[in-house]
Structure formats: structure tokens, C-alpha cells
Tab-separated table of C-alpha atoms and ligand atoms in Angstrom:
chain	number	residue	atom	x	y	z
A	18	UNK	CA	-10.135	-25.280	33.859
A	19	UNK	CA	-10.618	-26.357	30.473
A	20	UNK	CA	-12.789	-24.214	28.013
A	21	UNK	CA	-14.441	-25.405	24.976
A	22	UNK	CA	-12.159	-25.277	21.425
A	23	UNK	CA	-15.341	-23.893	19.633
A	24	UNK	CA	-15.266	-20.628	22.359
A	25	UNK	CA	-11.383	-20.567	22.843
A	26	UNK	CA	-11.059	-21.041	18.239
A	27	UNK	CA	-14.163	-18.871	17.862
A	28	UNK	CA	-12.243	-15.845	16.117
A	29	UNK	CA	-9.646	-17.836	14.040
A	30	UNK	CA	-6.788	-16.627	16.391
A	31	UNK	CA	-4.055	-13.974	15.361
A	32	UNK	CA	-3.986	-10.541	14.201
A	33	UNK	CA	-7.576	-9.479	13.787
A	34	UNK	CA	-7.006	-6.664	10.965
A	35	UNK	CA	-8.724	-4.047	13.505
A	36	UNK	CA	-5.334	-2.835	14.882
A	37	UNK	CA	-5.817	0.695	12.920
A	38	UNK	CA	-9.151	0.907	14.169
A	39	UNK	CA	-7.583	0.408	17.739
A	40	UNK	CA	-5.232	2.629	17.464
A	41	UNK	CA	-7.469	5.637	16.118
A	42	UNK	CA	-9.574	5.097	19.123
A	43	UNK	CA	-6.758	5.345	21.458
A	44	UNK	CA	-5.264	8.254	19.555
A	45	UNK	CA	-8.950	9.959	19.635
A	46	UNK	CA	-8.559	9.191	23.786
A	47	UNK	CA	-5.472	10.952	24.060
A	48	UNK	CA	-7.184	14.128	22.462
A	49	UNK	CA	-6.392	13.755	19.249
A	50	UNK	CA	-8.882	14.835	16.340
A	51	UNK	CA	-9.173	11.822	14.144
A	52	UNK	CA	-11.816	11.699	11.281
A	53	UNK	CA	-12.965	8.377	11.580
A	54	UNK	CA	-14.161	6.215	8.594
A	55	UNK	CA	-14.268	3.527	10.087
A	56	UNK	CA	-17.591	1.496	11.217
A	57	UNK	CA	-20.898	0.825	10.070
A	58	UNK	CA	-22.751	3.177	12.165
A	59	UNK	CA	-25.104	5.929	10.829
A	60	UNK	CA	-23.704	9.789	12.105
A	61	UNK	CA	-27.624	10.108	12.649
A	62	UNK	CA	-29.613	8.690	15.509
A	63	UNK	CA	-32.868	6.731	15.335
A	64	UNK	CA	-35.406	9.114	14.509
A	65	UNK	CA	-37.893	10.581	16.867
A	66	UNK	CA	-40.367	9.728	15.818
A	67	UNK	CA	-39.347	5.842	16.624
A	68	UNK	CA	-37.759	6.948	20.022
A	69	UNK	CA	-41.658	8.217	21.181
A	70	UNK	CA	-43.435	4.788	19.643
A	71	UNK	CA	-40.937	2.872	21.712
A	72	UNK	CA	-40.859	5.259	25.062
A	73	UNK	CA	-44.817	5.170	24.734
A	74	UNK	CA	-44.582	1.090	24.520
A	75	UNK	CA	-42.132	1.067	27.719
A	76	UNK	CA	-44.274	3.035	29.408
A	77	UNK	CA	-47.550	1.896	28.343
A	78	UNK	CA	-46.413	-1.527	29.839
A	79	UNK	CA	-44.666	-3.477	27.012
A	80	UNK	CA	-42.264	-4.652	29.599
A	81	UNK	CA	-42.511	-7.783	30.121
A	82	UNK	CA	-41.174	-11.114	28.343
A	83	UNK	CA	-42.299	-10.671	24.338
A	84	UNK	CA	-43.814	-13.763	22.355
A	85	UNK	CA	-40.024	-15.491	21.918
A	86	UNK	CA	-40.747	-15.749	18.014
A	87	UNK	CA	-41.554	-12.002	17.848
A	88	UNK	CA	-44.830	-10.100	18.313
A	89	UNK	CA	-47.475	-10.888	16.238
A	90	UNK	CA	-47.554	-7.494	15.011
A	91	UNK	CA	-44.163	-7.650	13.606
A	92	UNK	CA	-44.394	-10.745	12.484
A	93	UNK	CA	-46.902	-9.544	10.033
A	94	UNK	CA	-45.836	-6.449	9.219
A	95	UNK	CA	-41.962	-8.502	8.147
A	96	UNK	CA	-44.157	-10.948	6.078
A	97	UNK	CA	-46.240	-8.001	4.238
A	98	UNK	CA	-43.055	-6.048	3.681
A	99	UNK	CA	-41.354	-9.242	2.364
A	100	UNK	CA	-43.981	-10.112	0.013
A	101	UNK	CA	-44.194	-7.095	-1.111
A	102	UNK	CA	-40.569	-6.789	-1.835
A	103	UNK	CA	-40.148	-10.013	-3.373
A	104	UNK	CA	-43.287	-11.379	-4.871
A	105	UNK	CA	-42.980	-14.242	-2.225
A	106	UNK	CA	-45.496	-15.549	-0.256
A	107	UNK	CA	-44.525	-14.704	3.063
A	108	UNK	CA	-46.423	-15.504	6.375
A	109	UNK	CA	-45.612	-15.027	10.070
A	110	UNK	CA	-44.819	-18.405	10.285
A	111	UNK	CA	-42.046	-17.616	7.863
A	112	UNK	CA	-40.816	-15.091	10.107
A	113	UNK	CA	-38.686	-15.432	13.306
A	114	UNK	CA	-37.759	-12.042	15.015
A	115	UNK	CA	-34.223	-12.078	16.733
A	116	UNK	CA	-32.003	-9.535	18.573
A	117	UNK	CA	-30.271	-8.046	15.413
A	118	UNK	CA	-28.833	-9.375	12.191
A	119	UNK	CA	-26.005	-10.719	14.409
A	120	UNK	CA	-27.904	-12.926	16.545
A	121	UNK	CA	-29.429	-14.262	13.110
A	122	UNK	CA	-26.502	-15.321	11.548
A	123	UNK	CA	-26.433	-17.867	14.411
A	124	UNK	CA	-29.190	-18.912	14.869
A	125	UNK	CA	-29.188	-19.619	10.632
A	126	UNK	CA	-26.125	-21.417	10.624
A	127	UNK	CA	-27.002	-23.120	14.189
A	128	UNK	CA	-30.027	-24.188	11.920
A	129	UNK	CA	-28.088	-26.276	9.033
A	130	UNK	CA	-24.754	-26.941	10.246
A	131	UNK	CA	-23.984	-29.693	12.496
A	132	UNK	CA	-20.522	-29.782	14.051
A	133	UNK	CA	-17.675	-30.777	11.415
A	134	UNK	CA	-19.761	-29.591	8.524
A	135	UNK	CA	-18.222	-27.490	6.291
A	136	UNK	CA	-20.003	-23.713	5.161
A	137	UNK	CA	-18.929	-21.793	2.866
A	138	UNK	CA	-18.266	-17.563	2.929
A	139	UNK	CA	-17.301	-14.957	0.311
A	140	UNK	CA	-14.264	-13.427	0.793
A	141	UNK	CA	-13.960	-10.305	1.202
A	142	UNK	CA	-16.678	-10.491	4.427
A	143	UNK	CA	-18.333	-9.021	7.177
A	144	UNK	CA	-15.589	-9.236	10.229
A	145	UNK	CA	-17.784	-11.559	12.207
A	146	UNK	CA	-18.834	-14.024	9.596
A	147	UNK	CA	-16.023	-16.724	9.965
A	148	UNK	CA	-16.303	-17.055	13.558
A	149	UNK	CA	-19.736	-17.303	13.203
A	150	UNK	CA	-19.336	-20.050	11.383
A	151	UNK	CA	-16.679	-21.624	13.965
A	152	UNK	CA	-18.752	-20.696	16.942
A	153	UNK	CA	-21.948	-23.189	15.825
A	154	UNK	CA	-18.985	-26.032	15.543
A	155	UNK	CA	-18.294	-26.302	11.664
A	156	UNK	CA	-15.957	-25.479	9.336
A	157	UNK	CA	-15.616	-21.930	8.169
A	158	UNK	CA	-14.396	-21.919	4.207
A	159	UNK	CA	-14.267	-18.720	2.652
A	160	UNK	CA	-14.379	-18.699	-1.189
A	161	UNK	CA	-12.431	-15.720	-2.721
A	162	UNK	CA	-14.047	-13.118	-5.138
A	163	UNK	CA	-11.896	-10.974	-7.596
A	164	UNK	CA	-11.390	-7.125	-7.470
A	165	UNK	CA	-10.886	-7.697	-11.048
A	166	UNK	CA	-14.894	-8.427	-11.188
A	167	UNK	CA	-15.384	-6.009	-8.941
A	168	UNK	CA	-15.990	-8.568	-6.436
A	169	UNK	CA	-19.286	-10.289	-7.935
A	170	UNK	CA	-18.476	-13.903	-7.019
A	171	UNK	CA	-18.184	-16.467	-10.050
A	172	UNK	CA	-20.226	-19.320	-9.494
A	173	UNK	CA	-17.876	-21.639	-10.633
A	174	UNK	CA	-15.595	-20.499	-7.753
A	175	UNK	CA	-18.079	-21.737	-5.395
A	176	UNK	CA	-19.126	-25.021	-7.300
A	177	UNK	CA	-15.226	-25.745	-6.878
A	178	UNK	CA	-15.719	-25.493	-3.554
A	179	UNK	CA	-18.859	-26.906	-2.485
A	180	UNK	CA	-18.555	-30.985	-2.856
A	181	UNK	CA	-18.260	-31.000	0.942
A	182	UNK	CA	-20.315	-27.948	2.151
A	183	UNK	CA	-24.310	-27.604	3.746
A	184	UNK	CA	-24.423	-24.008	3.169
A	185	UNK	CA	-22.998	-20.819	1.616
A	186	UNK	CA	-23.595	-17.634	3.170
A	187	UNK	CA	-23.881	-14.553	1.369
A	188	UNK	CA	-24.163	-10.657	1.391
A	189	UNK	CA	-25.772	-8.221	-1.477
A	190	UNK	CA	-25.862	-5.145	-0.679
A	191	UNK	CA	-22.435	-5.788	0.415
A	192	UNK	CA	-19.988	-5.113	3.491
A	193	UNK	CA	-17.196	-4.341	3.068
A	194	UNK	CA	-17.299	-3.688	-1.244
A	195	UNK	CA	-20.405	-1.513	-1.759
A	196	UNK	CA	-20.915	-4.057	-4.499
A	197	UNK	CA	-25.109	-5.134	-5.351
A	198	UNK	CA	-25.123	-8.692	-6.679
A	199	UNK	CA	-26.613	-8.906	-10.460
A	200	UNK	CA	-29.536	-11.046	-11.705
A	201	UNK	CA	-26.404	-13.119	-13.181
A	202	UNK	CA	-24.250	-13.463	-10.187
A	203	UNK	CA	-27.424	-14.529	-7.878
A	204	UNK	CA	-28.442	-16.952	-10.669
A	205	UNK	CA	-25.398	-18.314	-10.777
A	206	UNK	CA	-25.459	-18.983	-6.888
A	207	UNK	CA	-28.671	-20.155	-6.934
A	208	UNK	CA	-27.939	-22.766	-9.226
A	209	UNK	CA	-24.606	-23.733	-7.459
A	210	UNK	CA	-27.110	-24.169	-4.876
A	211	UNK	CA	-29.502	-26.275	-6.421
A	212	UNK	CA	-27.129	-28.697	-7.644
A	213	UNK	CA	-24.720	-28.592	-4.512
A	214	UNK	CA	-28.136	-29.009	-2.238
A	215	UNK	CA	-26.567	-26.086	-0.012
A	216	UNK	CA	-28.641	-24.132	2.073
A	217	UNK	CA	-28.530	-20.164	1.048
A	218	UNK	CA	-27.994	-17.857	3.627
A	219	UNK	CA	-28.720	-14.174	2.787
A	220	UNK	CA	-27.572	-11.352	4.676
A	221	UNK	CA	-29.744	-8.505	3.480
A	222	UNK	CA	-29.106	-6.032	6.143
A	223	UNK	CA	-28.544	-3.744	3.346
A	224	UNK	CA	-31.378	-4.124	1.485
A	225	UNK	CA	-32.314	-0.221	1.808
A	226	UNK	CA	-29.160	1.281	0.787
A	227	UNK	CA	-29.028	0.944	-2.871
A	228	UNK	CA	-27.717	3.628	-5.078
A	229	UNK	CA	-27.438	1.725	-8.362
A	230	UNK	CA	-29.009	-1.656	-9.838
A	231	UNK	CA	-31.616	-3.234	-7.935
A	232	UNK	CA	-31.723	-5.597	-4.681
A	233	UNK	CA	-32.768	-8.684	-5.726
A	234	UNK	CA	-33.510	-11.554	-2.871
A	235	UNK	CA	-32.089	-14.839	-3.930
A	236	UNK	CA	-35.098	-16.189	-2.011
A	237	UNK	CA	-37.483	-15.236	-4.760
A	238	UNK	CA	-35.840	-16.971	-7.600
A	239	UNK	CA	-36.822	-20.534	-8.826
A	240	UNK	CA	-37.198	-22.853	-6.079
A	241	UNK	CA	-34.832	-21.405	-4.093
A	242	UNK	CA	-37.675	-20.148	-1.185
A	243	UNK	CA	-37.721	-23.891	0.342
A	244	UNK	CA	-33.342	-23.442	0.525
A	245	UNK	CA	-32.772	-19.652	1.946
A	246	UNK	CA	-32.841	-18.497	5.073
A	247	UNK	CA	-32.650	-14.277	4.933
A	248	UNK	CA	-31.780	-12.482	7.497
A	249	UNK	CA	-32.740	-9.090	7.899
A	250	UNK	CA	-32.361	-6.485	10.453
A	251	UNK	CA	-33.999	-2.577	11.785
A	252	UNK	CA	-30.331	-1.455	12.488
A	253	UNK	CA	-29.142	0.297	9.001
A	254	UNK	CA	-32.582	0.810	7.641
A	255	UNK	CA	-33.812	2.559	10.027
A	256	UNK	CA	-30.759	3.232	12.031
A	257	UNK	CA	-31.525	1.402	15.226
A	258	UNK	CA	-28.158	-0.847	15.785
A	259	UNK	CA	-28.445	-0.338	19.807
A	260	UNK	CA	-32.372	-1.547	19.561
A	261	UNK	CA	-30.895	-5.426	18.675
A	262	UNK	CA	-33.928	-6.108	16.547
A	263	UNK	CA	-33.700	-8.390	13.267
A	264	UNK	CA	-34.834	-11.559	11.579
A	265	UNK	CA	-34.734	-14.699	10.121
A	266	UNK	CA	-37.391	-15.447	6.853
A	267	UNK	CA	-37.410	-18.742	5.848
A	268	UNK	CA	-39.270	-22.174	5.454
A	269	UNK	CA	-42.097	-22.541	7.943
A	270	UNK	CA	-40.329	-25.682	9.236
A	271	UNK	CA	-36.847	-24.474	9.925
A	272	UNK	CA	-38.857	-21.419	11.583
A	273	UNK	CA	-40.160	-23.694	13.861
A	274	UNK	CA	-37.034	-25.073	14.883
A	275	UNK	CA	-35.569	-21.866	15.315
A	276	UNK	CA	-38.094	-20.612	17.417
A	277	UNK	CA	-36.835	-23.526	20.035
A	278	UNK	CA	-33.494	-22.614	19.721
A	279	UNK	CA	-34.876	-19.201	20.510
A	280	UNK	CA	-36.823	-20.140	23.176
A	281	UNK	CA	-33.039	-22.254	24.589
A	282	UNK	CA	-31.133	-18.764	23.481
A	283	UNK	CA	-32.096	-15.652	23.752
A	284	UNK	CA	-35.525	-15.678	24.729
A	285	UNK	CA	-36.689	-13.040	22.189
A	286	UNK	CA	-36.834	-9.634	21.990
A	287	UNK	CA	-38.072	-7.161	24.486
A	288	UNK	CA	-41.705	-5.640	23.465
A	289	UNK	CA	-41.419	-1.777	22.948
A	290	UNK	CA	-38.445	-2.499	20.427
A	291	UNK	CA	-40.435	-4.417	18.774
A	292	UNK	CA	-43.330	-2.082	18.986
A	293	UNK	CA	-40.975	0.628	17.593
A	294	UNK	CA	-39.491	-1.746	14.900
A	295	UNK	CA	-43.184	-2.056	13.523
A	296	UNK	CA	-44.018	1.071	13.567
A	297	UNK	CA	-40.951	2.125	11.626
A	298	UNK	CA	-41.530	-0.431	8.798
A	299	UNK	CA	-45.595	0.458	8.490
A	300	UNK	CA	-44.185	4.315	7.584
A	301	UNK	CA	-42.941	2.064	4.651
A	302	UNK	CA	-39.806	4.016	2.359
A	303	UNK	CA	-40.185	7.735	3.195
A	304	UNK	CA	-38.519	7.004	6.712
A	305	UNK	CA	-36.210	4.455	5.058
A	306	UNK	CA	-35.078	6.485	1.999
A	307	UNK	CA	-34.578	9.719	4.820
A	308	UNK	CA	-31.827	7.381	6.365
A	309	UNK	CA	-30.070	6.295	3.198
A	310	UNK	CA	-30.303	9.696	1.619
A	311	UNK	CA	-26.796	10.939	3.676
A	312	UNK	CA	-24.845	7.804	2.258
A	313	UNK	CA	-26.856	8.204	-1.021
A	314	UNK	CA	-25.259	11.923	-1.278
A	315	UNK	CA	-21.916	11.168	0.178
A	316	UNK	CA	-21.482	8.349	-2.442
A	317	UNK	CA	-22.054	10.900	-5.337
A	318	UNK	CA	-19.771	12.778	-3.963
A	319	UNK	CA	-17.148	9.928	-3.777
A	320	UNK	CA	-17.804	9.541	-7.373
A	321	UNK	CA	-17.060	13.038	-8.418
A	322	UNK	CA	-13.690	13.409	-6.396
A	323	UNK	CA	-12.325	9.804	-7.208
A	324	UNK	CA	-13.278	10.683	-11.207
A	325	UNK	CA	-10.840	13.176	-10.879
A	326	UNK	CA	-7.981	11.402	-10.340
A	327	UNK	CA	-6.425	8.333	-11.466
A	328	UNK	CA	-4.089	7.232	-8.484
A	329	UNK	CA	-6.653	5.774	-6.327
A	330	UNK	CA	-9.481	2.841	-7.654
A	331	UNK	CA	-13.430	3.209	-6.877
A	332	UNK	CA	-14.743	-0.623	-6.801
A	333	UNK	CA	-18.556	0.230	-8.076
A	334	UNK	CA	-20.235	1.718	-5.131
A	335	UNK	CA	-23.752	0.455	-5.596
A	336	UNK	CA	-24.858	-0.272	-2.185
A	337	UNK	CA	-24.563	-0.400	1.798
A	338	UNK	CA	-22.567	2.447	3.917
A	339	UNK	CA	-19.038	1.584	2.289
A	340	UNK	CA	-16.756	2.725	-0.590
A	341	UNK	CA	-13.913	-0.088	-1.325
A	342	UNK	CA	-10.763	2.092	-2.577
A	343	UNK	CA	-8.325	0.177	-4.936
A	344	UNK	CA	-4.765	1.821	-4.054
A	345	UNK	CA	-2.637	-0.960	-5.017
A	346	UNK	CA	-0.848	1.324	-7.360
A	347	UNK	CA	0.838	2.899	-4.210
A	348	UNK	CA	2.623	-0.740	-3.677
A	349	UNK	CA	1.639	-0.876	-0.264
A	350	UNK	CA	-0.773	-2.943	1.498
A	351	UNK	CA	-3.875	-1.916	2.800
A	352	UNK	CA	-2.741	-2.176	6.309
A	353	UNK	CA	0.137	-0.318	5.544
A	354	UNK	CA	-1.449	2.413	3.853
A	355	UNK	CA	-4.166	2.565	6.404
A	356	UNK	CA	-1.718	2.932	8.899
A	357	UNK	CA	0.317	5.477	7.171
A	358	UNK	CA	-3.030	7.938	6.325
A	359	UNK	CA	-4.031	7.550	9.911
A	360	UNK	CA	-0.186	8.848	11.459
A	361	UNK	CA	0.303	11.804	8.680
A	362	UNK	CA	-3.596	12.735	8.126
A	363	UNK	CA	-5.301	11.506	11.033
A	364	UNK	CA	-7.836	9.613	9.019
A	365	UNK	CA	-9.042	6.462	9.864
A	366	UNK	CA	-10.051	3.865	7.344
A	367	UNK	CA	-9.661	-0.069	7.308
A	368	UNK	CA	-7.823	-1.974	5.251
A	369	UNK	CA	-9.010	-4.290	2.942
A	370	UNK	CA	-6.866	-7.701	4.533
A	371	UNK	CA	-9.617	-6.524	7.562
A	372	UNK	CA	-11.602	-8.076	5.436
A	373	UNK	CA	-9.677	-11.461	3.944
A	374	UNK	CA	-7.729	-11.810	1.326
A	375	UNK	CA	-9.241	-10.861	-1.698
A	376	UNK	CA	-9.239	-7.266	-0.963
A	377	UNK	CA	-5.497	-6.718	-0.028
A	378	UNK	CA	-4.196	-3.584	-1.100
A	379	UNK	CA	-7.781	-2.034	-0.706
A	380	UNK	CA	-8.903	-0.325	1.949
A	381	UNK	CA	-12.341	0.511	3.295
A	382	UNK	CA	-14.322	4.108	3.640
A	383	UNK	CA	-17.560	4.287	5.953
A	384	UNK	CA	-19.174	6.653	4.556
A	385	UNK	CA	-20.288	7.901	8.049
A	386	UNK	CA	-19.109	11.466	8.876
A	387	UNK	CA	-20.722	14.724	7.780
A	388	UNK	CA	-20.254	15.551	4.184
A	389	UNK	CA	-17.606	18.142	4.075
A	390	UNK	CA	-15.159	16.181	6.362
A	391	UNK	CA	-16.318	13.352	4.190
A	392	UNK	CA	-15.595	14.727	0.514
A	393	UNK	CA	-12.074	16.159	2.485
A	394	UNK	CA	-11.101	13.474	4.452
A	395	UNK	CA	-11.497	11.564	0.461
A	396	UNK	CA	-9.368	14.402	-1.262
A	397	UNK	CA	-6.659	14.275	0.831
A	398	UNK	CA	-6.412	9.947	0.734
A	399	UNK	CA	-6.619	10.620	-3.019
A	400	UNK	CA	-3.411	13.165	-3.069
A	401	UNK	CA	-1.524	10.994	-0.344
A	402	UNK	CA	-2.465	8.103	-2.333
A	403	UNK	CA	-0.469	10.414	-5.467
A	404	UNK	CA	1.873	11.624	-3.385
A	405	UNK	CA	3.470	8.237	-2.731
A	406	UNK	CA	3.276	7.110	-6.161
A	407	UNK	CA	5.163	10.388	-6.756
A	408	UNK	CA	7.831	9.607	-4.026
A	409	UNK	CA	7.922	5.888	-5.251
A	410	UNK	CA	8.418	6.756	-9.024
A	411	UNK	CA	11.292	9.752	-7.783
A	412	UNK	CA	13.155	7.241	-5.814
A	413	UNK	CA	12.606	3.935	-8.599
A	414	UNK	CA	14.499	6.787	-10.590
A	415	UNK	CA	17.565	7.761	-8.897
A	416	UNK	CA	18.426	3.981	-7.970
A	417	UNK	CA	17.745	3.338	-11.864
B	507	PMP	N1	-24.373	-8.244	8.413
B	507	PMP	C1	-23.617	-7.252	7.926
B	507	PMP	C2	-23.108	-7.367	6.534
B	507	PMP	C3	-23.295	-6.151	8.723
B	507	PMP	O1	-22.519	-5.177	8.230
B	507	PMP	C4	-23.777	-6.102	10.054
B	507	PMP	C5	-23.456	-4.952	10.990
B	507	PMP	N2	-22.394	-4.173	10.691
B	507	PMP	C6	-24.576	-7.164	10.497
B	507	PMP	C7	-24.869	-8.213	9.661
B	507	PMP	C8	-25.135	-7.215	11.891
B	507	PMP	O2	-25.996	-6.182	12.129
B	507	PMP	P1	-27.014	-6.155	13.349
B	507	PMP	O3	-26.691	-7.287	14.259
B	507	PMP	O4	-26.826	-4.833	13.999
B	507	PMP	O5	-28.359	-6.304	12.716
């Protein structure tokens, strides 16, 4: 039987750049002890005092199919938080609640893209957001930042490619860099926007974790509110990825149209998750800065042990759960070297061409493992990372 080409095409086909991560988990199945630095996923678990808000909603009868465009409750309490945030006037009826930041992306792109039309993506990018793209029927494009600007995108880079696009999707705090877009860099996209007519879509799923500069929402510069479409989610601010709770903020009428596709998808999002989601964002940032505080600390200490050495490159880590690690000077790949740390160290990290292109011969450190296997696990990259410049330079010598 036939199946459609957008489900059969939907992840681009090929090698997916995940084989290390495969292979550590297999190697961690067979017994063996593998530090893994890997994914996204907090090494704490939501926090109690979430856990009881949600039991006591399950229990107390919040069971039952939710409002599909997301209790009022949260509703509101997204909008306040927004406006607060941003300076933007924000409503409910700018709000759509969805299962995670996943189910957002979309539902976003579902919103502007018709089939054929061509949207644009920064590469280096979040592993799912090409097929995303391909799985609502257009035309993924990535547009390629520079690890010689530490990966802030230039603006003419994205004007070059826009004549034929409806949207550009971005992410600040970002995965997988740790770079924070500037004022200047979102300025710059904003007015690519503007001219191009594109429709802005902003992951901010980071928007908590922010060690240096500031987090500033494209949505809440000049005119730009009535073209972004943010999408926000509970699962690294407050570390509930399993709970599937997120949003969409946007224009009143695209939330409308949302909420039908919604209503046609996924029917919302079940009540006590919800219930807990609100709850968590009306404790406001003590809860929030408690769960960035680990990557907060683990960054610093990134910082101290890369500063002293000079084999292996920090890329500014300013934000989100990642350090992006410039060892290009080793001559090897990412993949390769990713693969070589993981069979003589039994560390796992990902390399950059996980990510795309632009971050070949980079590779990619969650920052999500307790400190002291953290700040080791980094030491000994760093002196492999030396040690085969060493060998390199020994054997570029005896050949001559
Ligand atoms: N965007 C980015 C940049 C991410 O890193 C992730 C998760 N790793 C997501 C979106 C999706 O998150 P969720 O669906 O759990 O909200």
C-alpha cells in the first residue's frame, strides 16, 4: 500500500547524525558505564511540589477532556507572564495551550505554510526542526550561521534567502549553540521580516536559562506582534518534558484557527497538567531560577576548565542546557571525534553535523550530569582533544 511522500520524506532520509547517541545507549545496555552528555533532559525531576498540585488535580477529578485551547486558568496566567516579560499586551485569546513545544512547532508552521511553500531554518538546529517543516507539506530551507560569529545569524544571509519563503523559524536561547540572540541580530531578523512579509516563528523554550545578555522576544519589537507566533513550553523551565504541556502566543486570529486545528489534532491537553503547569508559573522565578541554577553552575564551570586550555573552542555559552565545543583544531570531524571520545573515554557527546552543517567539526555538551562527572567528563575531552593534536603534530613531523 502506498503511504504518503510527506510521512515516508518526513525526516529528510539518510544518516540521522544520532548514530553516537545510539551507540552509547547500546553500550550503556551491555553494562557499560558511559557518562552521557547527550540530551536535553534535566538530571532533576519535576519538583514536588508540582507532582502534589497535579496528583491533587487527578484526583480531585480533573480527568476529563480539558477546554481544547487550554484552561482558562492557564490561559491567563501565559498571557500575564507574557506581558509581563515583554511589555506586550497579551490576552488569553493570544494564547493557545498545546502538548509541548513539539506539538507547537506544528501546529505554527501548519498555521502559515501551505504545501510547496518554502520556510526557512537556521542552521545549526534543533534535530526535529526540518522535518517539521516537511511533515506540514513545504519546503524545509535551512539558512547557515557562522561559528566565526559565534553563530548569531546575519540578516543579510536570510534576506538572500527569503524571495520565495512564508516564514523563518527561529531559536534564542539556542539548541544546539548556547548562543542568546542580541538586540542587533533580532533587529536584523525582524526587519528581514518586515520587508520579506515572513511570518516569525520563535522557539523560546529556553527563555529561562540565560546566563549572560538578556532574552529578548522578537514579538515585542516594532510591529512585529501581528507577524510572530512564539512558542513556549513547561518542559525546561520547570523541568516537566514527560507532562507534554506548551504553547503557541500569537495574533488573536491565527489563535483562532489554531484552536480548530487543535480541536482536528490533538484535542488539547489533559486538565491536572495543566493545573500543575499553572501552578508552577504563578510561583513566578524562584521555582524557575531553582531549575536553571545546576546548568547556571555547570556552565561556570565549563568556563573555568576550557580557559585553561587552548586546544579545544568554547562558542559563548549564554543560554539553554548546551555548551558548543569548537575542536576543529584536532582535524577531525565532529562525528569522528565524538565517536572516538565515546570508544577510549566512554563519554558521550554529539557532534555538531547532528546538527547541520554549520557546526561541523563541533560537537555538542548537555550540560546534564552531576557536576563533578560534568567538570571531569570536560577535562578529559579537553586533554584528548590535546592529545591528538599532539599525536597529529608528532606524526606531520616524522613524514616531514
Ligand atoms: N525546541 C527546542 C529548541 C528544543 O530543544 C526542544 C526539546 N529538546 C523543543 C523545542 C521541544 O520541547 P517540548 O516539546 O518538550 O516542549
Amino acid at each position: 500500500m502506498k503511504l504518503s511522500h510527506r510521512i515516508t520524506h518526513l525526516t529528510g532520509g539518510g544518516s540521522d547524525g544520532w548514530d553516537v547517541f545510539y551507540r552509547a545507549r547500546r553500550m550503556i545496555s551491555e553494562g557499560v558505564a558511559v557518562t552521557e552528555l547527550t540530551i536535553g533532559e534535566h538530571d532533576i525531576r519535576t519538583d514536588p511540589s508540582i507532582l502534589s498540585v497535579m496528583n491533587d488535580a487527578a484526583v480531585g477529578g480533573h480527568t476529563g477532556y480539558a477546554m481544547v485551547p487550554g484552561t482558562a486558568l492557564l490561559r491567563d496566567t501565559v498571557a500575564a507572564r507574557v506581558q509581563a516579560r515583554t511589555g506586550v499586551p497579551t490576552t488569553r485569546d493570544n494564547v493557545l495551550i498545546t502538548p509541548g513545544g513539539q506539538a507547537a512547532l506544528f501546529a505554527t508552521h501548519s498555521a502559515v505554510c501551505d504545501a510547496g511553500d518554502t520556510a526557512l531554518y537556521l542552521d545549526p538546529y534543533y534535530a526535529t526542526y526540518p522535518g517539521t517543516i516537511r511533515g506540514v507539506g513545504a519546503v524545509a530551507k535551512a539558512v547557515q550561521t557562522r561559528a566565526e560569529d559565534a553563530f548569531q545569524p546575519r540578516a543579510k544571509d536570510i534576506d538572500a534567502a527569503a524571495e520565495d519563503a512564508v516564514s523563518l523559524l527561529i531559536n534564542s536561547p539556542n539548541n544546539p549553540t548556547g548562543v542568546v540572540y542580541s538586540r542587533e541580530t533580532l533587529e536584523g531578523i525582524a526587519g528581514v521580516c518586515r520587508d520579506r512579509d515572513l511570518w516569525l516563528i520563535s522557539d523560546e523554550v529556553y527563555d529561562t536559562h540565560v546566563w549572560e545578555g538578556e532574552h529578548i522576544s522578537p514579538r515585542s519589537l516594532p510591529d512585529m506582534a501581528a507577524r510572530t507566533l512564539v512558542v513556549g513550553s513547561m518542559s525546561k523551565s520547570h523541568a516537566m518534558t514527560g507532562s507534554r504541556c506548551g504553547w503557541i502566543v500569537g495574533p488573536e486570529e491565527v489563535i483562532g484557527h489554531l484552536i480548530n486545528l487543535a480541536t482536528h489534532t490533538t484535542y488539547g491537553v489533559p486538565g491536572f497538567i495543566q493545573d500543575a503547569a499553572s501552578y508552577a508559573l504563578s510561583e513566578g522565578n524562584h521555582l524557575e531560577d531553582e531549575i536553571a541554577e545546576p546548568f547556571r553552575r555547570r556552565r561556570a564551570l565549563a568556563k573555568e576548565i576550557l580557559a585553561r586550555q587552548n586546544t579545544v573552542g568554547l562558542i559563548p555559552a549564554q543560554g539553554a542546557m548546551y555548551l558548543m565545543l569548537d575542536t576543529r583544531a584536532t582535524g577531525m570531524s565532529g562525528e569522528a571525534f565524538a565517536n572516538a571520545l565515546l570508544d577510549t573515554h566512554r563519554i558521550a557527546v554529539l557532534p555538531g553535523e547532528s546538527f547541520g552543517q554549520a557546526a561541523s567539526g563541533h560537537v555538542r555538551v548537555a550540560m546534564t550530569v552531576a557536576d563533578e562527572a560534568f567538570a571531569k567528563s570536560l577535562e578529559t575531552l579537553c586533554d584528548f582533544a590535546a592529545q591528538l593534536v599532539s599525536d597529529k603534530s608528532m606524526r606531520f613531523s616524522e613524514t616531514g
